[in-house]
């Protein structure tokens, strides 16, 4: 009842009956083995002591249980002592993996930098190629490092453009209502591109929509394409991030009407030419050389981290895991302990590597 003195609700107890607590058990005839478990050593992702976790798994009849705290192995000693002879502990970690191998060029080709490039950008109704639609395509064709043509068109997405997208891009339903649909536009874009190398900033996003549209219209996507975002990460240092507007300021390139496809494509084309000059300085003069020449050159701090489960298989693997943990904290720490893919490959012996949660690469 409400207590006027305490000024809050209070409980008045008239009777107390002791009851026996029901202990939760695992009654499955075939027990599972948990390969992804966080103790209180995982910041913001676990609250339970590892001793309690291990003893609970043992009481449930589990044969083994893995310890995979975020980025550290602090729970290992307590897990070992708690297990005794009742259960096998699988020692591991859920690490923050960064792919420092170079993915600048996809479907690489043996061509020099005087070949034809089509630098393009798209605007869409959302972020998912499988659900959203293209509203604008802008492209600049470069040959011999000079602009030789442009392609600009609105696309009727045949749906309402969300208000937040209109606020970002400035593209309204009225602006695209009389435009051709993607069925017609994608064919014209293919005709414009020919067999040129496609170039885009964060190319995986733009090409995903192009691939989706091409597939829906019976067209194959066989283009070689290059990502200026990844190229900049491997060649440009000393900037806070690698967004298009940051790069245009760094190179002194004019960017007007940001988030409009035609203007973004033009700015990206100028940035791309600046990046080619940096490749010239490194002695790279062929598209096929780019990935190899830039492997391991990316700024680790700027790369996206993915969760990845690493489990120890052998005693050598335990030593390798300790090496990975130490280096991730001492040499590659930025907001969180990062493990470059190249480092994981170096210390790969005796380890089992698998996918993690929704934050994993898969």
mmCIF file of N, CA, C and O in Angstrom, residues 121-182:
data_model
loop_
_atom_site.group_PDB
_atom_site.id
_atom_site.type_symbol
_atom_site.label_atom_id
_atom_site.label_comp_id
_atom_site.label_asym_id
_atom_site.label_seq_id
_atom_site.Cartn_x
_atom_site.Cartn_y
_atom_site.Cartn_z
ATOM 1 N N UNK A 121 27.295 6.765 -59.257
ATOM 2 C CA UNK A 121 26.683 6.849 -57.941
ATOM 3 C C UNK A 121 25.180 6.702 -58.116
ATOM 4 O O UNK A 121 24.631 7.062 -59.168
ATOM 5 N N UNK A 122 24.523 6.159 -57.110
ATOM 6 C CA UNK A 122 23.069 6.005 -57.166
ATOM 7 C C UNK A 122 22.440 6.594 -55.909
ATOM 8 O O UNK A 122 23.086 6.703 -54.867
ATOM 9 N N UNK A 123 21.180 6.975 -56.032
ATOM 10 C CA UNK A 123 20.353 7.319 -54.877
ATOM 11 C C UNK A 123 19.209 6.315 -54.831
ATOM 12 O O UNK A 123 18.745 5.851 -55.880
ATOM 13 N N UNK A 124 18.775 5.972 -53.635
ATOM 14 C CA UNK A 124 17.788 4.902 -53.475
ATOM 15 C C UNK A 124 16.738 5.286 -52.442
ATOM 16 O O UNK A 124 16.872 6.283 -51.734
ATOM 17 N N UNK A 125 15.712 4.453 -52.347
ATOM 18 C CA UNK A 125 14.657 4.684 -51.341
ATOM 19 C C UNK A 125 15.039 4.122 -49.984
ATOM 20 O O UNK A 125 14.319 4.321 -49.004
ATOM 21 N N UNK A 126 16.145 3.386 -49.903
ATOM 22 C CA UNK A 126 16.579 2.776 -48.648
ATOM 23 C C UNK A 126 17.912 2.090 -48.833
ATOM 24 O O UNK A 126 18.588 2.268 -49.854
ATOM 25 N N UNK A 127 18.284 1.262 -47.879
ATOM 26 C CA UNK A 127 19.627 0.685 -47.852
ATOM 27 C C UNK A 127 19.704 -0.763 -48.321
ATOM 28 O O UNK A 127 20.801 -1.298 -48.458
ATOM 29 N N UNK A 128 18.566 -1.410 -48.560
ATOM 30 C CA UNK A 128 18.575 -2.838 -48.898
ATOM 31 C C UNK A 128 18.199 -3.057 -50.356
ATOM 32 O O UNK A 128 17.092 -2.717 -50.778
ATOM 33 N N UNK A 129 19.121 -3.624 -51.103
ATOM 34 C CA UNK A 129 18.889 -3.829 -52.529
ATOM 35 C C UNK A 129 17.712 -4.764 -52.792
ATOM 36 O O UNK A 129 17.025 -4.642 -53.810
ATOM 37 N N UNK A 130 17.460 -5.689 -51.873
ATOM 38 C CA UNK A 130 16.386 -6.663 -52.081
ATOM 39 C C UNK A 130 15.008 -6.073 -51.806
ATOM 40 O O UNK A 130 14.001 -6.626 -52.244
ATOM 41 N N UNK A 131 14.950 -4.951 -51.078
ATOM 42 C CA UNK A 131 13.661 -4.371 -50.711
ATOM 43 C C UNK A 131 13.435 -2.968 -51.268
ATOM 44 O O UNK A 131 12.301 -2.572 -51.490
ATOM 45 N N UNK A 132 14.519 -2.225 -51.462
ATOM 46 C CA UNK A 132 14.398 -0.827 -51.869
ATOM 47 C C UNK A 132 14.704 -0.652 -53.348
ATOM 48 O O UNK A 132 15.098 -1.598 -54.039
ATOM 49 N N UNK A 133 14.536 0.572 -53.846
ATOM 50 C CA UNK A 133 14.641 0.823 -55.283
ATOM 51 C C UNK A 133 15.513 2.038 -55.569
ATOM 52 O O UNK A 133 15.670 2.938 -54.733
ATOM 53 N N UNK A 134 16.067 2.071 -56.775
ATOM 54 C CA UNK A 134 16.911 3.188 -57.216
ATOM 55 C C UNK A 134 16.030 4.354 -57.633
ATOM 56 O O UNK A 134 15.003 4.170 -58.300
ATOM 57 N N UNK A 135 16.445 5.563 -57.247
ATOM 58 C CA UNK A 135 15.708 6.770 -57.649
ATOM 59 C C UNK A 135 16.512 7.650 -58.604
ATOM 60 O O UNK A 135 15.941 8.498 -59.295
ATOM 61 N N UNK A 136 17.834 7.463 -58.645
ATOM 62 C CA UNK A 136 18.670 8.278 -59.536
ATOM 63 C C UNK A 136 19.993 7.561 -59.800
ATOM 64 O O UNK A 136 20.545 6.912 -58.908
ATOM 65 N N UNK A 137 20.475 7.665 -61.025
ATOM 66 C CA UNK A 137 21.802 7.162 -61.389
ATOM 67 C C UNK A 137 22.567 8.296 -62.054
ATOM 68 O O UNK A 137 22.062 8.953 -62.962
ATOM 69 N N UNK A 138 23.783 8.521 -61.586
ATOM 70 C CA UNK A 138 24.675 9.489 -62.213
ATOM 71 C C UNK A 138 26.003 8.819 -62.496
ATOM 72 O O UNK A 138 26.490 8.035 -61.674
ATOM 73 N N UNK A 139 26.604 9.088 -63.644
ATOM 74 C CA UNK A 139 27.862 8.427 -63.996
ATOM 75 C C UNK A 139 28.727 9.349 -64.855
ATOM 76 O O UNK A 139 28.215 10.167 -65.628
ATOM 77 N N UNK A 140 30.033 9.197 -64.685
ATOM 78 C CA UNK A 140 31.013 9.938 -65.475
ATOM 79 C C UNK A 140 31.950 8.926 -66.117
ATOM 80 O O UNK A 140 32.519 8.082 -65.419
ATOM 81 N N UNK A 141 32.123 9.004 -67.440
ATOM 82 C CA UNK A 141 33.036 8.093 -68.132
ATOM 83 C C UNK A 141 34.387 8.775 -68.287
ATOM 84 O O UNK A 141 34.478 9.924 -68.722
ATOM 85 N N UNK A 142 35.441 8.050 -67.910
ATOM 86 C CA UNK A 142 36.812 8.557 -67.999
ATOM 87 C C UNK A 142 37.615 7.640 -68.903
ATOM 88 O O UNK A 142 37.543 6.413 -68.793
ATOM 89 N N UNK A 143 38.376 8.236 -69.817
ATOM 90 C CA UNK A 143 39.272 7.475 -70.688
ATOM 91 C C UNK A 143 40.552 8.285 -70.852
ATOM 92 O O UNK A 143 40.496 9.484 -71.142
ATOM 93 N N UNK A 144 41.696 7.634 -70.651
ATOM 94 C CA UNK A 144 42.950 8.367 -70.705
ATOM 95 C C UNK A 144 43.040 9.421 -69.623
ATOM 96 O O UNK A 144 43.665 10.466 -69.805
ATOM 97 N N UNK A 145 42.363 9.160 -68.495
ATOM 98 C CA UNK A 145 42.320 10.049 -67.327
ATOM 99 C C UNK A 145 41.635 11.384 -67.631
ATOM 100 O O UNK A 145 41.870 12.375 -66.955
ATOM 101 N N UNK A 146 40.762 11.395 -68.625
ATOM 102 C CA UNK A 146 39.981 12.586 -68.940
ATOM 103 C C UNK A 146 38.513 12.208 -69.074
ATOM 104 O O UNK A 146 38.179 11.101 -69.511
ATOM 105 N N UNK A 147 37.642 13.124 -68.685
ATOM 106 C CA UNK A 147 36.205 12.879 -68.809
ATOM 107 C C UNK A 147 35.798 12.888 -70.270
ATOM 108 O O UNK A 147 36.125 13.809 -71.019
ATOM 109 N N UNK A 148 35.059 11.856 -70.696
ATOM 110 C CA UNK A 148 34.630 11.762 -72.091
ATOM 111 C C UNK A 148 33.113 11.623 -72.226
ATOM 112 O O UNK A 148 32.595 11.560 -73.347
ATOM 113 N N UNK A 149 32.389 11.566 -71.103
ATOM 114 C CA UNK A 149 30.939 11.449 -71.217
ATOM 115 C C UNK A 149 30.266 11.388 -69.865
ATOM 116 O O UNK A 149 30.901 11.109 -68.851
ATOM 117 N N UNK A 150 28.946 11.687 -69.878
ATOM 118 C CA UNK A 150 28.161 11.646 -68.640
ATOM 119 C C UNK A 150 26.831 10.944 -68.876
ATOM 120 O O UNK A 150 26.297 10.949 -69.987
ATOM 121 N N UNK A 151 26.327 10.369 -67.784
ATOM 122 C CA UNK A 151 25.023 9.695 -67.800
ATOM 123 C C UNK A 151 24.276 10.141 -66.555
ATOM 124 O O UNK A 151 24.760 9.945 -65.437
ATOM 125 N N UNK A 152 23.119 10.790 -66.741
ATOM 126 C CA UNK A 152 22.342 11.281 -65.598
ATOM 127 C C UNK A 152 20.867 11.007 -65.846
ATOM 128 O O UNK A 152 20.350 11.346 -66.912
ATOM 129 N N UNK A 153 20.212 10.392 -64.886
ATOM 130 C CA UNK A 153 18.775 10.161 -65.046
ATOM 131 C C UNK A 153 18.115 9.862 -63.705
ATOM 132 O O UNK A 153 18.714 9.235 -62.831
ATOM 133 N N UNK A 154 16.886 10.354 -63.576
ATOM 134 C CA UNK A 154 16.055 9.914 -62.466
ATOM 135 C C UNK A 154 15.476 8.547 -62.818
ATOM 136 O O UNK A 154 15.408 8.157 -63.993
ATOM 137 N N UNK A 155 15.050 7.814 -61.797
ATOM 138 C CA UNK A 155 14.414 6.517 -61.986
ATOM 139 C C UNK A 155 13.126 6.512 -61.173
ATOM 140 O O UNK A 155 13.127 6.884 -59.990
ATOM 141 N N UNK A 156 12.038 6.125 -61.806
ATOM 142 C CA UNK A 156 10.763 6.013 -61.092
ATOM 143 C C UNK A 156 10.775 4.735 -60.252
ATOM 144 O O UNK A 156 10.750 3.632 -60.798
ATOM 145 N N UNK A 157 10.816 4.857 -58.917
ATOM 146 C CA UNK A 157 10.904 3.655 -58.080
ATOM 147 C C UNK A 157 9.575 2.930 -57.930
ATOM 148 O O UNK A 157 9.516 1.861 -57.317
ATOM 149 N N UNK A 158 8.501 3.542 -58.457
ATOM 150 C CA UNK A 158 7.154 2.967 -58.389
ATOM 151 C C UNK A 158 6.715 2.731 -56.938
ATOM 152 O O UNK A 158 6.047 1.763 -56.641
ATOM 153 N N UNK A 159 7.130 3.650 -56.079
ATOM 154 C CA UNK A 159 6.739 3.611 -54.673
ATOM 155 C C UNK A 159 7.026 4.984 -54.066
ATOM 156 O O UNK A 159 7.716 5.806 -54.663
ATOM 157 N N UNK A 160 6.505 5.190 -52.885
ATOM 158 C CA UNK A 160 6.736 6.457 -52.194
ATOM 159 C C UNK A 160 8.170 6.532 -51.690
ATOM 160 O O UNK A 160 8.713 5.558 -51.154
ATOM 161 N N UNK A 161 8.807 7.680 -51.872
ATOM 162 C CA UNK A 161 10.146 7.901 -51.332
ATOM 163 C C UNK A 161 9.999 8.350 -49.874
ATOM 164 O O UNK A 161 9.336 9.351 -49.606
ATOM 165 N N UNK A 162 10.553 7.635 -48.933
ATOM 166 C CA UNK A 162 10.408 7.999 -47.509
ATOM 167 C C UNK A 162 10.860 9.435 -47.232
ATOM 168 O O UNK A 162 11.772 9.941 -47.890
ATOM 169 N N UNK A 163 10.212 10.048 -46.265
ATOM 170 C CA UNK A 163 10.500 11.445 -45.950
ATOM 171 C C UNK A 163 11.960 11.665 -45.552
ATOM 172 O O UNK A 163 12.564 12.677 -45.919
ATOM 173 N N UNK A 164 12.527 10.725 -44.796
ATOM 174 C CA UNK A 164 13.920 10.912 -44.371
ATOM 175 C C UNK A 164 14.882 10.832 -45.554
ATOM 176 O O UNK A 164 15.927 11.494 -45.558
ATOM 177 N N UNK A 165 14.525 10.048 -46.576
ATOM 178 C CA UNK A 165 15.356 9.961 -47.782
ATOM 179 C C UNK A 165 15.243 11.257 -48.585
ATOM 180 O O UNK A 165 16.240 11.775 -49.103
ATOM 181 N N UNK A 166 14.029 11.780 -48.681
ATOM 182 C CA UNK A 166 13.834 13.058 -49.371
ATOM 183 C C UNK A 166 14.609 14.169 -48.674
ATOM 184 O O UNK A 166 15.221 15.028 -49.326
ATOM 185 N N UNK A 167 14.606 14.133 -47.353
ATOM 186 C CA UNK A 167 15.340 15.143 -46.590
ATOM 187 C C UNK A 167 16.839 15.045 -46.851
ATOM 188 O O UNK A 167 17.539 16.054 -46.926
ATOM 189 N N UNK A 168 17.336 13.817 -47.022
ATOM 190 C CA UNK A 168 18.766 13.600 -47.255
ATOM 191 C C UNK A 168 19.182 13.956 -48.673
ATOM 192 O O UNK A 168 20.188 14.643 -48.880
ATOM 193 N N UNK A 169 18.398 13.502 -49.675
ATOM 194 C CA UNK A 169 18.795 13.640 -51.075
ATOM 195 C C UNK A 169 18.148 14.827 -51.785
ATOM 196 O O UNK A 169 18.659 15.283 -52.811
ATOM 197 N N UNK A 170 17.016 15.269 -51.266
ATOM 198 C CA UNK A 170 16.279 16.330 -51.952
ATOM 199 C C UNK A 170 15.416 15.814 -53.087
ATOM 200 O O UNK A 170 14.773 16.592 -53.797
ATOM 201 N N UNK A 171 15.363 14.498 -53.273
ATOM 202 C CA UNK A 171 14.570 13.903 -54.356
ATOM 203 C C UNK A 171 13.166 13.597 -53.835
ATOM 204 O O UNK A 171 13.010 12.885 -52.848
ATOM 205 N N UNK A 172 12.154 14.141 -54.528
ATOM 206 C CA UNK A 172 10.762 13.965 -54.109
ATOM 207 C C UNK A 172 10.023 13.043 -55.074
ATOM 208 O O UNK A 172 10.515 12.742 -56.175
ATOM 209 N N UNK A 173 8.824 12.639 -54.678
ATOM 210 C CA UNK A 173 7.997 11.790 -55.552
ATOM 211 C C UNK A 173 7.682 12.510 -56.865
ATOM 212 O O UNK A 173 7.658 11.877 -57.934
ATOM 213 N N UNK A 174 7.438 13.826 -56.803
ATOM 214 C CA UNK A 174 7.114 14.585 -58.012
ATOM 215 C C UNK A 174 8.268 14.595 -59.009
ATOM 216 O O UNK A 174 8.056 14.598 -60.220
ATOM 217 N N UNK A 175 9.493 14.592 -58.506
ATOM 218 C CA UNK A 175 10.668 14.668 -59.378
ATOM 219 C C UNK A 175 10.871 13.383 -60.188
ATOM 220 O O UNK A 175 11.474 13.407 -61.260
ATOM 221 N N UNK A 176 10.380 12.258 -59.673
ATOM 222 C CA UNK A 176 10.633 10.983 -60.354
ATOM 223 C C UNK A 176 9.382 10.374 -60.983
ATOM 224 O O UNK A 176 9.466 9.332 -61.648
ATOM 225 N N UNK A 177 8.224 10.997 -60.801
ATOM 226 C CA UNK A 177 6.972 10.363 -61.239
ATOM 227 C C UNK A 177 6.907 10.158 -62.748
ATOM 228 O O UNK A 177 6.261 9.214 -63.230
ATOM 229 N N UNK A 178 7.556 11.032 -63.534
ATOM 230 C CA UNK A 178 7.513 10.902 -64.992
ATOM 231 C C UNK A 178 8.772 10.241 -65.559
ATOM 232 O O UNK A 178 8.926 10.145 -66.782
ATOM 233 N N UNK A 179 9.680 9.803 -64.682
ATOM 234 C CA UNK A 179 10.921 9.171 -65.136
ATOM 235 C C UNK A 179 10.670 7.725 -65.553
ATOM 236 O O UNK A 179 9.647 7.128 -65.204
ATOM 237 N N UNK A 180 11.611 7.174 -66.320
ATOM 238 C CA UNK A 180 11.515 5.767 -66.717
ATOM 239 C C UNK A 180 11.764 4.868 -65.508
ATOM 240 O O UNK A 180 12.420 5.261 -64.539
ATOM 241 N N UNK A 181 11.247 3.662 -65.571
ATOM 242 C CA UNK A 181 11.475 2.691 -64.496
ATOM 243 C C UNK A 181 12.854 2.059 -64.674
ATOM 244 O O UNK A 181 13.498 2.204 -65.720
ATOM 245 N N UNK A 182 13.278 1.326 -63.670
ATOM 246 C CA UNK A 182 14.614 0.729 -63.702
ATOM 247 C C UNK A 182 14.757 -0.286 -64.825
ATOM 248 O O UNK A 182 15.867 -0.515 -65.329
#
